[in-house]
Tab-separated table of C-alpha atoms in Angstrom:
chain	number	residue	atom	x	y	z
A	1	MET	CA	22.160	-1.977	42.022
A	2	PHE	CA	19.252	-2.860	39.303
A	3	PRO	CA	15.907	-1.685	40.937
A	4	ASN	CA	13.455	-4.144	42.030
A	5	THR	CA	10.739	-2.726	38.993
A	6	PHE	CA	13.338	-3.960	36.547
A	7	LEU	CA	12.083	-5.629	33.639
A	8	TRP	CA	14.251	-8.189	32.798
A	9	GLY	CA	13.792	-10.162	29.224
A	10	GLY	CA	14.839	-10.913	25.294
A	11	ALA	CA	14.292	-9.136	22.287
A	12	THR	CA	12.869	-10.698	18.860
A	13	ALA	CA	11.379	-9.670	15.212
A	14	ALA	CA	8.732	-10.379	13.645
A	15	ASN	CA	10.348	-10.627	9.925
A	16	GLN	CA	13.033	-12.740	11.662
A	17	ILE	CA	11.488	-15.068	13.656
A	18	GLU	CA	7.633	-15.899	12.611
A	19	GLY	CA	8.287	-17.825	8.950
A	20	ALA	CA	4.802	-18.615	8.152
A	21	TYR	CA	5.219	-15.514	5.563
A	22	LEU	CA	2.139	-16.189	3.414
A	23	GLU	CA	-0.297	-18.077	5.950
A	24	ASP	CA	-3.691	-17.094	6.921
A	25	GLY	CA	-3.848	-14.021	5.312
A	26	LYS	CA	-0.610	-12.397	5.402
A	27	GLY	CA	0.607	-10.571	2.392
A	28	LEU	CA	4.300	-9.540	1.707
A	29	SER	CA	6.112	-7.443	3.745
A	30	ILE	CA	9.864	-5.826	2.418
A	31	GLN	CA	12.001	-8.411	4.366
A	32	ASP	CA	10.273	-11.093	1.916
A	33	VAL	CA	12.256	-9.985	-1.089
A	34	MET	CA	15.837	-8.925	0.878
A	35	PRO	CA	17.532	-12.565	1.275
A	36	HIS	CA	20.419	-11.470	2.085
A	37	GLY	CA	20.159	-8.998	4.450
A	38	ILE	CA	20.979	-5.096	3.729
A	39	LYS	CA	24.243	-5.383	1.241
A	40	THR	CA	22.669	-6.573	-1.797
A	41	PRO	CA	19.281	-4.843	-3.830
A	42	ARG	CA	15.912	-6.918	-3.178
A	43	THR	CA	14.611	-9.269	-5.070
A	44	ALA	CA	11.855	-9.226	-7.727
A	45	GLU	CA	9.816	-12.007	-6.010
A	46	PRO	CA	9.972	-14.128	-2.322
A	47	THR	CA	12.934	-16.758	-3.593
A	48	GLU	CA	14.274	-19.962	-1.536
A	49	ASP	CA	17.452	-18.653	-0.387
A	50	ASN	CA	15.331	-16.371	1.556
A	51	LEU	CA	15.753	-17.918	5.199
A	52	LYS	CA	12.874	-15.642	6.420
A	53	LEU	CA	10.198	-16.843	4.471
A	54	VAL	CA	10.594	-19.754	7.293
A	55	GLY	CA	12.943	-17.664	10.111
A	56	ILE	CA	12.815	-20.069	13.134
A	57	ASP	CA	8.849	-20.594	12.678
A	58	PHE	CA	8.044	-19.374	15.651
A	59	TYR	CA	4.680	-19.129	13.727
A	60	HIS	CA	3.682	-22.663	14.910
A	61	ARG	CA	6.040	-22.861	17.538
A	62	TYR	CA	5.246	-19.698	19.525
A	63	GLU	CA	3.754	-21.945	22.562
A	64	GLU	CA	7.075	-23.980	23.033
A	65	ASP	CA	9.618	-20.688	22.755
A	66	ILE	CA	7.604	-18.473	25.510
A	67	LYS	CA	7.775	-21.534	27.563
A	68	LEU	CA	11.359	-21.232	26.879
A	69	LEU	CA	12.175	-17.842	27.877
A	70	ALA	CA	9.755	-18.128	31.125
A	71	GLY	CA	12.082	-20.769	32.098
A	72	MET	CA	14.319	-18.211	32.262
A	73	GLY	CA	12.670	-16.010	34.204
A	74	PHE	CA	11.925	-13.188	31.875
A	75	LYS	CA	9.466	-9.990	32.959
A	76	VAL	CA	9.146	-8.862	29.384
A	77	PHE	CA	9.109	-10.054	26.192
A	78	ARG	CA	9.871	-7.417	23.009
A	79	LEU	CA	8.343	-8.437	19.535
A	80	SER	CA	6.908	-7.003	16.922
A	81	ILE	CA	3.887	-6.829	15.085
A	82	ALA	CA	3.908	-7.793	10.994
A	83	TRP	CA	2.054	-5.100	9.398
A	84	SER	CA	1.663	-7.154	6.850
A	85	ARG	CA	-0.602	-10.286	8.781
A	86	ILE	CA	-3.280	-7.349	9.934
A	87	PHE	CA	-3.040	-5.271	6.299
A	88	PRO	CA	-1.945	-7.548	4.032
A	89	LYS	CA	-1.846	-4.766	1.866
A	90	GLY	CA	-1.118	-2.117	4.608
A	91	ASP	CA	-3.201	-0.030	2.290
A	92	GLU	CA	-7.069	-1.852	3.047
A	93	GLU	CA	-9.699	-0.445	5.076
A	94	GLN	CA	-10.473	-3.719	7.066
A	95	PRO	CA	-7.743	-5.806	8.978
A	96	ASN	CA	-7.148	-9.477	8.727
A	97	GLU	CA	-9.014	-10.809	11.559
A	98	ALA	CA	-7.046	-14.060	10.847
A	99	GLY	CA	-3.599	-12.233	11.224
A	100	LEU	CA	-5.476	-10.584	14.617
A	101	ALA	CA	-6.244	-13.822	16.316
A	102	PHE	CA	-2.681	-14.592	16.330
A	103	TYR	CA	-1.276	-12.204	18.231
A	104	ASP	CA	-3.847	-12.566	20.718
A	105	LYS	CA	-2.787	-16.248	21.245
A	106	VAL	CA	1.292	-14.855	21.760
A	107	PHE	CA	0.174	-12.076	23.884
A	108	ASP	CA	-2.781	-14.364	25.976
A	109	THR	CA	0.786	-16.945	26.164
A	110	CYS	CA	2.465	-14.359	27.554
A	111	LYS	CA	0.164	-13.733	30.254
A	112	LYS	CA	-0.026	-17.262	31.001
A	113	TYR	CA	3.626	-17.311	31.996
A	114	GLY	CA	3.829	-13.563	33.913
A	115	ILE	CA	5.522	-12.013	30.985
A	116	GLU	CA	4.770	-8.258	29.633
A	117	PRO	CA	5.276	-7.747	25.784
A	118	LEU	CA	6.789	-4.971	25.200
A	119	VAL	CA	5.589	-4.712	21.340
A	120	THR	CA	7.052	-2.680	18.131
A	121	LEU	CA	4.537	-1.824	15.925
A	122	SER	CA	6.302	-1.341	12.781
A	123	HIS	CA	9.988	-3.240	12.344
A	124	TYR	CA	11.614	-3.340	9.147
A	125	GLU	CA	8.181	-5.039	7.945
A	126	THR	CA	6.691	-2.697	6.146
A	127	PRO	CA	4.331	-4.101	3.553
A	128	LEU	CA	5.998	-4.601	-0.242
A	129	TYR	CA	2.273	-3.304	-1.456
A	130	LEU	CA	3.433	-0.216	0.435
A	131	ALA	CA	6.668	-0.075	-1.088
A	132	GLU	CA	5.898	-0.855	-4.612
A	133	HIS	CA	2.594	1.484	-4.969
A	134	TYR	CA	3.525	4.574	-2.811
A	135	ASP	CA	7.546	4.886	-2.446
A	136	GLY	CA	6.919	3.363	0.938
A	137	TRP	CA	7.211	6.831	3.322
A	138	LYS	CA	8.279	9.140	0.406
A	139	ASN	CA	4.217	8.822	0.136
A	140	ARG	CA	2.900	11.298	2.719
A	141	LYS	CA	-0.461	8.929	2.749
A	142	LEU	CA	1.319	6.060	4.989
A	143	ILE	CA	0.548	8.145	7.794
A	144	ASP	CA	-2.752	7.279	7.485
A	145	PHE	CA	-2.397	4.003	6.563
A	146	TYR	CA	-0.115	3.488	9.677
A	147	ALA	CA	-2.775	5.487	11.768
A	148	ARG	CA	-5.138	2.841	10.646
A	149	TYR	CA	-3.345	-0.217	11.524
A	150	VAL	CA	-2.380	1.439	15.081
A	151	THR	CA	-5.605	2.021	16.249
A	152	THR	CA	-6.998	-1.478	14.774
A	153	VAL	CA	-4.096	-2.630	17.209
A	154	PHE	CA	-4.212	-0.646	20.033
A	155	ASN	CA	-8.164	-1.041	20.629
A	156	ARG	CA	-7.525	-4.892	19.634
A	157	TYR	CA	-5.097	-5.605	22.461
A	158	LYS	CA	-5.729	-3.517	25.270
A	159	GLY	CA	-5.389	-5.094	28.677
A	160	LYS	CA	-2.840	-7.380	27.128
A	161	VAL	CA	-0.154	-4.960	25.728
A	162	LYS	CA	0.952	-2.023	28.062
A	163	TYR	CA	4.235	-1.158	26.474
A	164	TRP	CA	4.714	-0.228	22.936
A	165	LEU	CA	7.176	1.144	20.102
A	166	THR	CA	6.279	2.819	17.531
A	167	PHE	CA	9.048	2.009	14.896
A	168	ASN	CA	12.722	0.122	15.008
A	169	GLU	CA	15.551	2.264	14.744
A	170	ILE	CA	13.899	5.199	12.881
A	171	ASN	CA	17.020	6.605	12.170
A	172	SER	CA	18.658	3.956	10.396
A	173	ILE	CA	16.127	5.076	7.467
A	174	LEU	CA	19.539	7.545	6.529
A	175	ASN	CA	21.567	4.575	5.723
A	176	SER	CA	18.750	1.836	4.632
A	177	PRO	CA	15.588	3.456	3.270
A	178	PHE	CA	14.383	0.212	1.769
A	179	MET	CA	14.660	-1.780	4.910
A	180	SER	CA	13.709	1.133	7.186
A	181	GLY	CA	11.693	3.615	5.674
A	182	GLY	CA	9.854	0.958	2.417
A	183	ILE	CA	11.398	3.317	-0.062
A	184	ASN	CA	11.497	1.298	-3.454
A	185	THR	CA	13.750	4.575	-4.841
A	186	SER	CA	17.145	3.501	-5.484
A	187	MET	CA	19.866	5.272	-2.740
A	188	GLU	CA	21.311	6.434	-6.038
A	189	GLU	CA	18.268	8.370	-7.458
A	190	LEU	CA	16.824	9.544	-3.671
A	191	SER	CA	17.427	12.845	-3.517
A	192	GLN	CA	17.967	14.099	0.572
A	193	SER	CA	15.206	16.110	0.145
A	194	ASP	CA	12.958	13.019	-0.803
A	195	LEU	CA	14.657	11.190	2.447
A	196	TYR	CA	14.005	13.898	4.659
A	197	GLN	CA	10.573	14.127	3.630
A	198	ALA	CA	10.370	10.192	4.006
A	199	ILE	CA	11.725	10.820	8.019
A	200	HIS	CA	9.503	14.005	8.462
A	201	HIS	CA	6.403	11.615	7.389
A	202	GLU	CA	7.617	8.844	10.002
A	203	LEU	CA	8.503	11.477	12.647
A	204	VAL	CA	4.854	12.597	12.017
A	205	ALA	CA	3.252	9.084	11.904
A	206	SER	CA	4.976	8.179	15.588
A	207	ALA	CA	3.849	11.375	17.150
A	208	LEU	CA	0.042	10.810	15.968
A	209	ALA	CA	0.681	6.755	17.101
A	210	THR	CA	1.600	8.012	20.185
A	211	LYS	CA	-2.054	10.688	20.701
A	212	ILE	CA	-3.974	7.839	19.681
A	213	GLY	CA	-2.874	5.034	21.573
A	214	HIS	CA	-2.578	7.453	25.124
A	215	GLU	CA	-6.422	8.257	23.799
A	216	ILE	CA	-7.487	4.668	23.634
A	217	ASP	CA	-5.564	3.926	26.699
A	218	PRO	CA	-3.771	6.317	29.095
A	219	GLU	CA	-2.476	3.567	30.687
A	220	PHE	CA	-0.240	3.216	27.415
A	221	LYS	CA	3.540	3.722	27.695
A	222	ILE	CA	4.386	4.299	24.012
A	223	GLY	CA	7.887	5.421	23.331
A	224	CYS	CA	10.008	5.647	20.009
A	225	MET	CA	13.171	3.074	19.081
A	226	ILE	CA	16.794	4.790	18.124
A	227	LEU	CA	19.815	2.670	16.960
A	228	SER	CA	22.224	4.582	19.318
A	229	MET	CA	25.827	4.722	18.920
A	230	PRO	CA	28.444	6.685	20.377
A	231	ILE	CA	30.793	9.406	18.609
A	232	TYR	CA	34.157	9.293	19.849
A	233	PRO	CA	35.980	12.026	18.436
A	234	LEU	CA	39.464	9.859	17.044
A	235	SER	CA	41.539	12.510	18.916
A	236	CYS	CA	41.166	15.660	20.659
A	237	ASP	CA	41.732	18.283	18.298
A	238	PRO	CA	38.901	20.409	18.535
A	239	LYS	CA	38.071	19.453	14.692
A	240	ASP	CA	37.526	15.698	15.200
A	241	VAL	CA	35.498	17.368	18.136
A	242	ILE	CA	33.041	19.081	16.419
A	243	LYS	CA	32.998	16.540	13.684
A	244	ALA	CA	32.106	13.843	16.108
A	245	MET	CA	28.913	16.321	17.110
A	246	GLU	CA	28.149	17.183	13.811
A	247	GLU	CA	27.563	13.339	12.663
A	248	ASP	CA	26.120	12.933	16.258
A	249	HIS	CA	23.620	15.576	15.331
A	250	LYS	CA	22.305	13.451	12.747
A	251	ASN	CA	21.169	10.739	14.801
A	252	SER	CA	19.863	12.669	17.781
A	253	MET	CA	16.934	14.534	16.037
A	254	PHE	CA	14.869	11.562	15.846
A	255	THR	CA	14.791	11.891	19.515
A	256	ASP	CA	15.319	15.188	19.664
A	257	ILE	CA	11.702	15.375	18.066
A	258	HIS	CA	10.052	12.841	19.495
A	259	VAL	CA	11.053	13.640	23.085
A	260	ARG	CA	10.841	17.578	22.684
A	261	GLY	CA	8.351	17.374	19.874
A	262	TYR	CA	9.959	20.342	17.626
A	263	TYR	CA	12.703	19.894	14.977
A	264	PRO	CA	15.965	21.505	16.635
A	265	GLY	CA	17.946	23.986	16.014
A	266	TYR	CA	21.015	22.389	14.348
A	267	MET	CA	18.372	20.203	11.847
A	268	LYS	CA	17.356	23.546	10.806
A	269	ARG	CA	20.327	24.869	9.707
A	270	TYR	CA	21.523	21.489	8.416
A	271	LEU	CA	18.883	21.285	6.406
A	272	LYS	CA	18.978	24.967	4.893
A	273	GLU	CA	22.787	24.671	4.347
A	274	ASN	CA	21.780	21.350	2.418
A	275	SER	CA	19.201	22.958	0.281
A	276	ILE	CA	16.821	19.948	1.850
A	277	GLU	CA	13.260	21.416	2.428
A	278	ILE	CA	10.829	19.923	4.449
A	279	GLU	CA	7.191	20.564	3.377
A	280	PHE	CA	5.388	20.777	6.375
A	281	ALA	CA	1.695	19.674	6.297
A	282	GLU	CA	-1.452	21.788	8.160
A	283	GLY	CA	-1.179	20.051	11.310
A	284	ASP	CA	2.229	18.419	11.441
A	285	ALA	CA	3.669	20.747	14.473
A	286	GLU	CA	0.985	19.959	16.553
A	287	ILE	CA	1.287	16.464	16.174
A	288	LEU	CA	4.350	16.671	17.240
A	289	LYS	CA	3.814	18.057	20.576
A	290	ASN	CA	2.748	14.495	20.898
A	291	THR	CA	5.945	13.439	23.326
A	292	VAL	CA	6.635	9.534	23.633
A	293	ASP	CA	6.497	8.701	27.606
A	294	PHE	CA	10.293	6.559	27.311
A	295	ILE	CA	13.255	6.065	25.262
A	296	SER	CA	14.315	3.106	23.937
A	297	PHE	CA	17.479	2.075	22.162
A	298	SER	CA	19.792	-0.639	20.341
A	299	TYR	CA	23.045	-0.673	21.877
A	300	TYR	CA	25.378	-2.667	20.141
A	301	VAL	CA	28.754	-0.847	19.094
A	302	SER	CA	29.971	2.841	18.969
A	303	VAL	CA	32.155	4.197	15.744
A	304	CYS	CA	34.950	7.542	15.837
A	305	ALA	CA	34.138	10.551	13.581
A	306	THR	CA	37.389	12.807	12.353
A	307	ALA	CA	37.006	15.664	9.928
A	308	ASP	CA	40.777	14.279	8.191
A	309	PRO	CA	39.911	12.822	4.990
A	310	GLU	CA	42.886	10.820	4.675
A	311	LYS	CA	41.577	8.767	8.171
A	312	ASN	CA	38.069	9.081	6.864
A	313	ILE	CA	37.738	5.388	6.610
A	314	ARG	CA	34.245	4.121	7.437
A	315	GLY	CA	33.919	0.862	9.158
A	316	GLU	CA	32.159	-2.373	7.873
A	317	GLY	CA	30.660	-3.978	11.099
A	318	ASN	CA	27.868	-1.460	11.188
A	319	LEU	CA	24.833	-0.074	10.023
A	320	LEU	CA	25.630	3.839	10.264
A	321	GLY	CA	29.486	3.791	9.709
A	322	GLY	CA	31.736	5.476	11.493
A	323	VAL	CA	35.708	5.060	11.913
A	324	PRO	CA	36.628	2.132	13.550
A	325	ASN	CA	38.261	3.122	17.360
A	326	PRO	CA	41.973	1.574	17.277
A	327	TYR	CA	41.229	1.226	21.279
A	328	LEU	CA	38.949	-1.639	20.499
A	329	LYS	CA	38.369	-5.248	19.653
A	330	ALA	CA	35.679	-6.412	17.291
A	331	SER	CA	32.913	-9.646	16.848
A	332	GLU	CA	33.221	-11.688	14.269
A	333	TRP	CA	31.366	-9.793	11.895
A	334	GLY	CA	33.657	-6.692	13.027
A	335	TRP	CA	31.289	-5.024	15.269
A	336	GLN	CA	33.288	-3.563	17.319
A	337	ILE	CA	32.995	-4.294	20.926
A	338	ASP	CA	32.528	-1.681	23.604
A	339	PRO	CA	30.827	-1.739	27.153
A	340	ARG	CA	31.253	1.177	28.123
A	341	GLY	CA	29.974	2.720	25.379
A	342	LEU	CA	26.569	1.923	26.752
A	343	ARG	CA	27.245	3.514	30.323
A	344	TYR	CA	28.281	6.892	28.436
A	345	ILE	CA	24.780	6.997	26.053
A	346	CYS	CA	23.055	6.153	29.120
A	347	ASN	CA	23.727	9.287	31.187
A	348	MET	CA	24.321	11.246	27.505
A	349	LEU	CA	20.114	10.422	27.153
A	350	TRP	CA	19.831	10.682	30.570
A	351	ASP	CA	21.022	14.128	30.807
A	352	LYS	CA	20.168	15.366	27.888
A	353	TYR	CA	15.836	14.103	28.124
A	354	GLN	CA	15.454	13.319	31.801
A	355	LYS	CA	13.016	10.398	30.162
A	356	PRO	CA	13.076	6.909	31.080
A	357	LEU	CA	15.314	4.487	28.988
A	358	PHE	CA	14.791	1.243	28.188
A	359	VAL	CA	17.354	-0.964	26.486
A	360	VAL	CA	15.867	-3.125	24.052
A	361	GLU	CA	18.362	-4.250	22.264
A	362	ASN	CA	21.923	-6.077	23.344
A	363	GLY	CA	23.878	-8.434	21.954
A	364	LEU	CA	26.420	-10.939	20.520
A	365	GLY	CA	26.178	-11.880	16.739
A	366	ALA	CA	28.766	-15.880	17.199
A	367	VAL	CA	29.420	-18.518	15.433
A	368	ASP	CA	28.317	-21.565	17.677
A	369	GLN	CA	28.864	-25.286	17.860
A	370	LEU	CA	25.934	-27.584	18.884
A	371	VAL	CA	28.183	-30.103	21.034
A	372	GLU	CA	26.721	-33.720	23.036
A	373	ASP	CA	26.103	-32.260	26.560
A	374	GLY	CA	26.605	-35.488	28.411
A	375	LYS	CA	22.871	-36.052	29.214
A	376	GLY	CA	21.587	-37.421	25.820
A	377	SER	CA	20.686	-34.039	24.466
A	378	TYR	CA	23.064	-30.710	23.205
A	379	THR	CA	24.160	-27.385	24.024
A	380	VAL	CA	26.397	-24.349	23.279
A	381	HIS	CA	28.960	-23.413	25.313
A	382	ASP	CA	29.226	-19.920	24.914
A	383	ASP	CA	31.295	-18.013	27.444
A	384	TYR	CA	32.031	-15.474	24.893
A	385	ARG	CA	28.777	-14.581	24.574
A	386	ILE	CA	27.967	-14.651	28.944
A	387	ASP	CA	31.310	-12.110	29.138
A	388	TYR	CA	29.709	-10.047	25.946
A	389	LEU	CA	26.672	-9.701	27.762
A	390	ARG	CA	27.877	-9.729	31.238
A	391	GLU	CA	30.623	-6.977	30.600
A	392	HIS	CA	27.403	-4.586	29.042
A	393	LEU	CA	24.912	-5.040	32.006
A	394	LYS	CA	27.642	-3.998	34.661
A	395	GLN	CA	27.819	-1.158	33.082
A	396	LEU	CA	24.543	-0.854	32.826
A	397	GLU	CA	24.085	-0.972	36.562
A	398	GLU	CA	26.821	1.766	36.647
A	399	ALA	CA	25.080	3.809	35.199
A	400	ILE	CA	22.150	3.230	37.212
A	401	ASP	CA	24.504	3.831	40.168
A	402	ASP	CA	25.153	7.016	37.851
A	403	GLY	CA	21.351	8.133	38.525
A	404	VAL	CA	19.892	7.021	35.178
A	405	GLU	CA	16.531	5.769	35.205
A	406	VAL	CA	16.248	2.148	33.343
A	407	MET	CA	13.267	0.375	32.928
A	408	GLY	CA	14.540	-3.105	31.651
A	409	TYR	CA	17.251	-4.306	29.257
A	410	THR	CA	15.778	-7.273	26.511
A	411	ALA	CA	18.919	-9.102	25.259
A	412	TRP	CA	18.142	-9.246	21.603
A	413	GLY	CA	17.755	-12.178	19.232
A	414	CYS	CA	17.089	-14.071	22.926
A	415	ILE	CA	16.372	-17.485	20.434
A	416	ASP	CA	17.968	-17.397	17.996
A	417	LEU	CA	16.805	-15.852	14.515
A	418	VAL	CA	17.741	-15.239	11.266
A	419	SER	CA	20.226	-11.988	10.874
A	420	ALA	CA	18.339	-8.427	10.146
A	421	SER	CA	22.285	-7.234	8.642
A	422	THR	CA	23.183	-10.612	6.566
A	423	ALA	CA	20.299	-12.769	6.538
A	424	GLU	CA	21.714	-15.618	8.284
A	425	MET	CA	21.800	-17.989	10.786
A	426	LYS	CA	24.894	-18.770	11.708
A	427	LYS	CA	25.319	-15.501	12.876
A	428	ARG	CA	23.531	-16.605	16.304
A	429	TYR	CA	22.099	-14.270	19.164
A	430	GLY	CA	20.606	-16.646	21.767
A	431	PHE	CA	20.251	-18.119	24.588
A	432	VAL	CA	18.522	-21.101	22.777
A	433	TYR	CA	19.997	-22.338	19.445
A	434	VAL	CA	17.447	-23.350	16.811
A	435	ASP	CA	18.724	-25.758	14.409
A	436	ARG	CA	18.835	-24.203	11.280
A	437	ASN	CA	21.521	-23.893	9.237
A	438	ASN	CA	21.957	-20.960	6.652
A	439	ASP	CA	21.617	-23.468	3.427
A	440	GLY	CA	17.478	-23.888	5.033
A	441	THR	CA	18.419	-26.949	6.471
A	442	GLY	CA	17.616	-28.104	10.178
A	443	SER	CA	15.620	-29.874	12.307
A	444	LEU	CA	14.628	-26.675	13.485
A	445	LYS	CA	14.331	-28.637	17.228
A	446	ARG	CA	15.675	-25.896	20.232
A	447	TYR	CA	18.343	-26.185	23.000
A	448	LYS	CA	19.154	-24.689	25.774
A	449	LYS	CA	22.997	-23.111	25.821
A	450	ASP	CA	25.085	-22.403	29.094
A	451	SER	CA	24.230	-18.605	28.579
A	452	PHE	CA	20.770	-19.679	28.978
A	453	TYR	CA	21.457	-20.860	32.659
A	454	TRP	CA	23.676	-18.007	32.987
A	455	TYR	CA	20.654	-15.750	31.881
A	456	LYS	CA	18.615	-17.672	34.561
A	457	LYS	CA	20.780	-16.397	37.340
A	458	VAL	CA	21.271	-13.330	36.737
A	459	ILE	CA	17.465	-12.320	36.565
A	460	GLU	CA	16.643	-14.334	39.846
A	461	THR	CA	19.023	-12.604	41.290
A	462	ASN	CA	18.204	-9.316	39.909
A	463	GLY	CA	21.803	-9.086	38.496
A	464	GLU	CA	23.751	-8.945	41.938
A	465	VAL	CA	25.056	-12.821	40.036
A	466	MET	CA	26.788	-12.416	37.046
């Protein structure tokens, strides 16, 4: 049974919905030179085929969109602040007032409809200037730039925002250093020592943000955000079991440090055995002790691991790799569908850390067909999305019944947005259809899908009717 305090809602990211990429003093972000997602190199300048330059025009339609979300009964709306709206280059001394004013209006609109904002401070949108002039998080100076940014927004939105996330899917830097860490050095030239030094800088910055936030407002609830992906052994061969454990360690170390405040022993061993050196500046170890209030995570897929090199064939459908599970079906984009994995990962995280959990991303990317609804408008009959979400919510309820403390659930892409992984519009997640196509055409009109009314009922009944 879902608790009465459960926060139902949906999730987005600024770079995927806002558009207005140079409006009101905003600077370029790394997303403005990523027209085709994570699978192709960045461009030198923004190009017309980059759908994120317009997004779904949330920047000008935020009132309409938040009203739609309120129509489903949202209690929480996860969104991100575009760092380059507040500090256009990232290293300025003073913020851009127009950018701050925009989010004032967004948060005020949320309050008008009784919706609690859940704000990600950095969601794959590092200012491009910081990537090109500092090589992103490889450079320790970014800790200070980030601290100035978070101090600014914490002070500005105190009383308007209670829930904060420091970095989106922070562990994704392992596979996508440019998108996740603003690292301009190519992956082929990026050494493991430089990569893990950048990771260390982010982890220190995250802990510092937690410290700053709690000092500005002790009522703030600040969480980390992890790309969660259960890694099962491909077989019961003990070698596969150990391999799965080792692969999981690469990701779980991010949660360990956020929650426990220090590097775990298995990570120290990994760094030593791989000749990876991390420079700790004076005070870093102390800063890391500023641990988070809760653990948030995305959940889309699970994968397998094997020690057998002949069977160790990476699946195409996920960001962090892994061997496909022969017992699972996959989405149109190759993401394997595993609702029980959500119950599993919730139990694993709760048993290990005893910290409240927040599922802040989960959803199905699919091709939707807009059809006439018989009432003079249009809709999408997306039973496949309803089935996907229903099965995952059932497993989330099972986890709660297991004794796991879960704060809430925000379905990813609650309104159609530009995909992060492929930069497409046709990979849709939302309860609301946005009329925009991969070639950039479309009216940008919004239409409620069947899933809109289904999720409204789920929220109304606190999960009793699914």
